[in-house]
Coordinates of N, CA and C and ligand atoms in Angstrom, one line a residue:
M163 N 68.3 97.9 95.6 CA 67.9 96.7 96.3 C 68.4 96.7 97.8
K164 N 67.6 96.3 98.7 CA 68.0 96.4 100.1 C 68.7 95.1 100.5
K165 N 70.0 95.0 100.0 CA 70.8 93.9 100.3 C 72.2 94.4 100.6
E166 N 72.9 93.6 101.5 CA 74.2 94.1 101.9 C 75.1 92.8 102.2
L167 N 76.3 92.9 101.9 CA 77.2 91.8 102.3 C 78.0 92.3 103.5
I168 N 77.9 91.5 104.6 CA 78.5 91.8 105.8 C 79.8 90.9 106.1
D169 N 80.9 91.5 106.3 CA 82.1 90.8 106.6 C 82.2 90.6 108.1
F170 N 82.4 89.3 108.6 CA 82.5 89.1 110.0 C 83.9 89.1 110.4
R171 N 84.1 89.5 111.7 CA 85.5 89.5 112.3 C 85.8 88.1 112.7
I172 N 87.0 87.6 112.3 CA 87.4 86.2 112.6 C 88.3 86.3 113.8
N173 N 88.0 85.4 114.7 CA 88.9 85.2 115.8 C 89.8 84.0 115.4
G174 N 90.9 84.3 114.9 CA 91.8 83.2 114.4 C 93.0 83.1 115.2
D175 N 93.5 81.9 115.3 CA 94.8 81.6 115.9 C 95.3 80.3 115.3
D176 N 96.4 79.8 115.9 CA 97.0 78.7 115.2 C 96.2 77.4 115.3
R177 N 95.0 77.5 116.0 CA 94.1 76.3 116.1 C 93.1 76.4 114.9
G178 N 92.9 77.6 114.4 CA 91.9 77.8 113.4 C 91.1 79.0 113.6
S179 N 89.8 79.0 113.2 CA 89.0 80.3 113.1 C 87.7 80.1 113.9
L180 N 87.3 81.2 114.4 CA 86.0 81.2 115.1 C 85.3 82.6 114.8
I181 N 84.0 82.5 114.5 CA 83.2 83.7 114.3 C 82.1 83.7 115.2
A182 N 81.8 84.8 115.9 CA 80.7 84.9 116.8 C 79.6 85.9 116.1
L183 N 78.4 85.5 116.2 CA 77.3 86.3 115.7 C 76.5 86.8 116.9
E184 N 76.3 88.1 117.0 CA 75.5 88.6 118.1 C 74.4 89.5 117.6
E185 N 73.2 89.3 118.2 CA 72.1 90.1 117.8 C 72.3 91.6 118.1
N186 N 71.8 92.4 117.1 CA 71.9 93.8 117.2 C 73.3 94.3 117.3
S187 N 74.2 93.5 116.8 CA 75.6 93.8 116.7 C 76.1 93.5 115.3
N188 N 76.8 92.5 115.0 CA 77.1 92.1 113.6 C 75.9 91.5 112.9
V189 N 74.9 91.0 113.7 CA 73.6 90.7 113.1 C 72.7 91.9 113.5
P190 N 72.3 92.6 112.4 CA 71.6 93.9 112.7 C 70.1 93.8 113.0
F191 N 69.7 92.8 113.8 CA 68.3 92.7 114.2 C 68.2 91.8 115.3
D192 N 67.0 91.7 115.9 CA 66.7 90.7 117.0 C 66.5 89.4 116.3
V193 N 67.3 88.4 116.8 CA 67.2 87.1 116.1 C 66.1 86.2 116.8
K194 N 65.1 85.9 116.0 CA 64.0 85.1 116.5 C 64.1 83.6 116.0
R195 N 64.8 83.4 114.9 CA 64.8 82.1 114.3 C 66.1 81.9 113.6
V196 N 66.6 80.6 113.6 CA 67.8 80.2 112.8 C 67.4 78.9 112.1
Y197 N 67.6 78.8 110.8 CA 67.4 77.5 110.2 C 68.6 77.3 109.2
Y198 N 68.8 76.1 108.8 CA 69.8 75.8 107.9 C 69.4 74.8 106.9
I199 N 69.9 75.0 105.7 CA 69.6 74.1 104.5 C 70.9 73.4 104.2
F200 N 70.7 72.0 104.1 CA 71.9 71.2 103.9 C 71.5 70.0 103.1
N201 N 72.4 69.2 102.7 CA 72.1 67.9 102.0 C 71.3 68.2 100.7
T202 N 71.5 69.4 100.1 CA 70.7 69.8 99.0 C 71.1 68.9 97.8
K203 N 70.1 68.4 97.1 CA 70.4 67.5 96.0 C 70.9 68.3 94.8
D204 N 71.5 67.6 93.9 CA 72.1 68.1 92.7 C 71.0 68.9 91.9
K205 N 71.4 70.1 91.4 CA 70.6 70.9 90.4 C 69.3 71.4 91.1
V206 N 69.2 71.3 92.4 CA 68.0 71.8 93.0 C 68.0 73.4 93.1
R207 N 66.9 74.0 92.8 CA 66.7 75.4 93.0 C 65.6 75.6 94.0
R208 N 65.8 76.4 95.0 CA 64.7 76.6 96.0 C 64.5 78.0 96.3
G209 N 63.6 78.3 97.2 CA 63.3 79.7 97.5 C 62.0 80.0 96.7
F210 N 62.1 80.8 95.6 CA 61.0 81.2 94.8 C 59.9 81.9 95.6
H211 N 60.4 82.8 96.4 CA 59.4 83.6 97.1 C 60.0 84.9 97.6
A212 N 59.2 85.8 98.0 CA 59.6 87.1 98.7 C 58.9 87.1 100.0
H213 N 59.4 88.0 100.9 CA 58.7 88.1 102.2 C 58.1 89.5 102.3
K214 N 57.0 89.6 103.0 CA 56.3 90.9 103.1 C 57.1 91.7 104.1
D215 N 57.5 91.1 105.2 CA 58.2 91.8 106.3 C 59.1 90.9 107.0
L216 N 60.3 90.8 106.6 CA 61.3 89.9 107.3 C 62.7 90.3 107.0
K217 N 63.5 90.4 108.0 CA 65.0 90.6 107.8 C 65.6 89.2 107.9
Q218 N 66.6 88.9 107.1 CA 67.3 87.7 107.1 C 68.8 87.9 106.8
L219 N 69.6 87.1 107.5 CA 71.0 87.1 107.2 C 71.4 85.7 106.9
A220 N 71.9 85.5 105.6 CA 72.2 84.2 105.1 C 73.7 84.0 105.1
I221 N 74.2 82.9 105.7 CA 75.6 82.6 105.8 C 75.9 81.2 105.3
C222 N 76.8 81.1 104.3 CA 77.1 79.8 103.9 C 78.3 79.3 104.8
V223 N 77.9 78.6 105.8 CA 79.0 78.2 106.8 C 79.9 77.1 106.3
S224 N 79.4 76.4 105.2 CA 80.2 75.4 104.6 C 79.8 75.4 103.1
G225 N 80.8 75.2 102.2 CA 80.5 75.1 100.8 C 80.1 76.4 100.2
S226 N 79.3 76.3 99.1 CA 78.9 77.5 98.4 C 77.5 77.3 97.8
C227 N 76.8 78.5 97.5 CA 75.6 78.5 96.8 C 75.4 79.9 96.2
K228 N 74.4 80.0 95.3 CA 74.2 81.3 94.7 C 72.7 81.7 95.0
F229 N 72.6 83.0 95.1 CA 71.2 83.7 95.3 C 70.9 84.5 94.0
L230 N 69.8 84.3 93.5 CA 69.2 85.2 92.5 C 68.3 86.2 93.3
L231 N 68.6 87.4 93.2 CA 67.8 88.4 94.0 C 67.2 89.3 93.0
D232 N 65.9 89.7 93.2 CA 65.1 90.4 92.3 C 64.2 91.3 93.1
D233 N 64.3 92.6 92.9 CA 63.5 93.6 93.6 C 62.3 94.1 92.7
G234 N 62.1 93.4 91.6 CA 61.1 93.9 90.7 C 61.6 94.8 89.6
K235 N 62.7 95.5 89.9 CA 63.3 96.4 89.0 C 64.6 95.8 88.4
E236 N 65.5 95.3 89.3 CA 66.7 94.7 88.8 C 66.9 93.3 89.4
K237 N 67.7 92.5 88.7 CA 68.1 91.2 89.2 C 69.6 91.1 89.4
E238 N 70.0 90.4 90.4 CA 71.4 90.3 90.7 C 71.7 88.9 91.2
T239 N 72.8 88.4 90.8 CA 73.2 87.1 91.4 C 74.4 87.3 92.4
V240 N 74.2 86.7 93.6 CA 75.3 86.8 94.6 C 75.7 85.4 94.9
E241 N 77.0 85.2 94.9 CA 77.5 83.9 95.4 C 78.0 84.0 96.8
L242 N 77.6 83.0 97.6 CA 78.1 82.9 99.0 C 79.0 81.7 99.1
N243 N 80.2 81.9 99.4 CA 81.2 80.8 99.4 C 82.2 80.9 100.6
S244 N 81.8 81.6 101.6 CA 82.7 81.8 102.7 C 81.9 82.0 104.0
P245 N 82.3 81.3 105.1 CA 81.7 81.5 106.4 C 82.0 82.9 107.0
E246 N 82.9 83.6 106.3 CA 83.3 84.9 106.8 C 82.4 86.0 106.4
Q247 N 81.3 85.7 105.6 CA 80.5 86.7 105.0 C 79.0 86.4 105.2
G248 N 78.2 87.4 105.4 CA 76.7 87.2 105.5 C 76.0 88.1 104.5
L249 N 74.9 87.5 103.9 CA 74.1 88.3 103.0 C 72.8 88.8 103.7
L250 N 72.7 90.1 103.9 CA 71.6 90.7 104.6 C 70.5 91.0 103.6
L251 N 69.3 90.5 103.9 CA 68.2 90.8 102.9 C 67.1 91.4 103.7
E252 N 66.5 92.5 103.2 CA 65.3 93.0 103.8 C 64.5 93.7 102.8
G253 N 63.2 93.9 103.0 CA 62.4 94.5 102.0 C 61.9 93.5 101.1
L254 N 61.2 94.0 100.0 CA 60.6 93.1 99.1 C 61.6 92.6 98.1
I255 N 62.1 91.4 98.3 CA 63.1 90.8 97.4 C 62.7 89.4 97.0
W256 N 62.5 89.1 95.8 CA 62.3 87.7 95.3 C 63.6 87.0 95.3
R257 N 63.7 85.8 95.9 CA 64.9 85.1 96.0 C 64.8 83.7 95.5
E258 N 65.8 83.3 94.8 CA 66.0 81.8 94.4 C 67.4 81.4 94.8
M259 N 67.5 80.3 95.3 CA 68.9 79.8 95.7 C 69.2 78.6 94.8
F260 N 70.4 78.5 94.3 CA 70.8 77.5 93.3 C 72.3 77.2 93.4
D261 N 72.7 76.3 92.6 CA 74.2 75.9 92.5 C 74.7 75.6 93.9
F262 N 74.0 74.8 94.7 CA 74.5 74.4 96.0 C 75.6 73.4 95.8
S263 N 76.7 73.6 96.5 CA 77.7 72.6 96.4 C 77.3 71.4 97.3
K264 N 77.9 70.2 97.1 CA 77.5 69.1 97.9 C 77.6 69.3 99.4
D265 N 78.6 70.1 99.8 CA 78.9 70.3 101.2 C 78.3 71.6 101.7
C266 N 77.4 72.1 100.9 CA 76.8 73.4 101.3 C 75.9 73.3 102.6
V267 N 76.2 74.2 103.6 CA 75.3 74.3 104.7 C 75.0 75.8 104.7
L268 N 73.8 76.1 104.3 CA 73.3 77.5 104.3 C 72.5 77.8 105.5
M269 N 73.1 78.7 106.4 CA 72.4 79.0 107.6 C 71.8 80.4 107.5
V270 N 70.5 80.5 108.0 CA 69.8 81.8 107.8 C 69.3 82.2 109.2
L271 N 69.6 83.4 109.6 CA 69.0 84.0 110.8 C 67.9 84.9 110.4
A272 N 66.8 85.0 111.2 CA 65.7 85.8 110.8 C 65.2 86.5 112.0
D273 N 64.5 87.6 111.7 CA 64.0 88.5 112.8 C 62.6 88.2 113.2
A274 N 62.0 87.1 112.7 CA 60.7 86.7 113.1 C 60.5 85.1 113.0
Y275 N 59.6 84.6 113.8 CA 59.3 83.2 113.7 C 58.7 82.8 112.4
Y276 N 58.8 81.6 112.0 CA 58.2 81.1 110.7 C 56.7 81.5 110.7
D277 N 56.4 82.1 109.5 CA 55.0 82.5 109.3 C 54.7 82.4 107.9
A278 N 53.9 81.3 107.5 CA 53.6 81.0 106.1 C 52.9 82.2 105.5
N279 N 52.2 83.1 106.3 CA 51.4 84.2 105.8 C 52.3 85.4 105.3
D280 N 53.6 85.3 105.7 CA 54.6 86.3 105.4 C 55.2 86.1 104.0
Y281 N 54.8 84.9 103.4 CA 55.4 84.6 102.1 C 54.6 85.1 100.9
I282 N 55.3 85.6 99.9 CA 54.7 85.8 98.6 C 55.3 84.8 97.6
K283 N 54.4 83.9 97.2 CA 55.0 82.8 96.4 C 54.6 82.9 94.9
D284 N 53.8 83.9 94.6 CA 53.3 84.1 93.2 C 54.1 85.3 92.7
Y285 N 54.9 85.0 91.6 CA 55.8 86.0 91.1 C 55.1 87.2 90.6
K286 N 53.9 87.0 90.0 CA 53.1 88.1 89.4 C 52.6 89.0 90.6
V287 N 52.2 88.4 91.7 CA 51.7 89.1 92.8 C 52.9 89.9 93.4
F288 N 54.1 89.3 93.4 CA 55.3 90.0 93.9 C 55.6 91.2 93.0
L289 N 55.5 91.1 91.7 CA 55.8 92.2 90.8 C 54.8 93.3 91.1
K290 N 53.6 93.0 91.2 CA 52.6 94.0 91.5 C 52.9 94.8 92.8
M291 N 53.2 94.0 93.9 CA 53.5 94.6 95.2 C 54.8 95.4 95.1
S292 N 55.8 95.0 94.3 CA 57.0 95.8 94.2 C 56.8 97.1 93.5
K293 N 55.9 97.1 92.5 CA 55.5 98.3 91.8 C 54.9 99.3 92.8
N294 N 54.0 98.8 93.6 CA 53.3 99.7 94.6 C 54.3 100.2 95.6
D295 N 55.3 99.4 95.9 CA 56.3 99.7 96.9 C 57.2 100.8 96.5
S296 N 57.5 101.0 95.2 CA 58.5 101.9 94.8 C 57.9 103.3 94.5
Ligands
TYD511 P1 60.6 76.1 102.1 O1 59.9 77.4 102.3 O2 60.1 75.3 100.9 O3 62.2 76.4 101.8 P2 62.8 77.2 100.6 O4 62.3 78.6 100.8 O5 64.3 77.1 100.9 O6 62.5 76.6 99.4 O7 60.6 75.3 103.4 C1 60.6 73.9 103.4 C2 59.7 73.4 104.6 O8 60.2 73.8 105.8 C3 58.3 73.9 104.4 O9 57.4 72.9 104.8 C4 58.2 75.0 105.5 C5 59.2 74.5 106.5 N1 59.9 75.6 107.3 C6 59.7 75.7 108.6 O10 58.9 75.0 109.2 N2 60.3 76.7 109.3 C7 61.1 77.6 108.7 O11 61.7 78.5 109.3 C8 61.3 77.5 107.2 C9 62.2 78.4 106.5 C10 60.7 76.5 106.6

């Protein structure tokens, strides 16, 4: 599965911590879009899609949430619970996000503008595509 956890360098001092994200540096792509998910209601599960061609870096800047990742062969659950870590996703990966804490702010950087046509929202279509991909 094309996923990686990236540890960010913290600029910490007695005032607290600061992390800088820079494109093509600790963010390994051109950043075209940033969005964030917050105020997620209790027991909500979102996502339920894969992307045809998109790189994304997801960072839980506050609170925690979990990702179910599925490349058509294996499934994996990853918890994000620290602003010091980012989850890099690329390639054909079905994702579902769940167990959002009340204070969760999930920030996502992406290498392309929003494009509804890049989404695969039908799991059966995703499975077929992932078989052809491997
Ligand atoms: P949606 O795809 O349902 O979010 P999730 O994958 O987390 O379940 O997105 C919710 C709405 O926001 C939907 O109408 C599409 C819109 N949207 C944008 O306009 N730009 C974006 O970058 C994203 C991710 C979503």
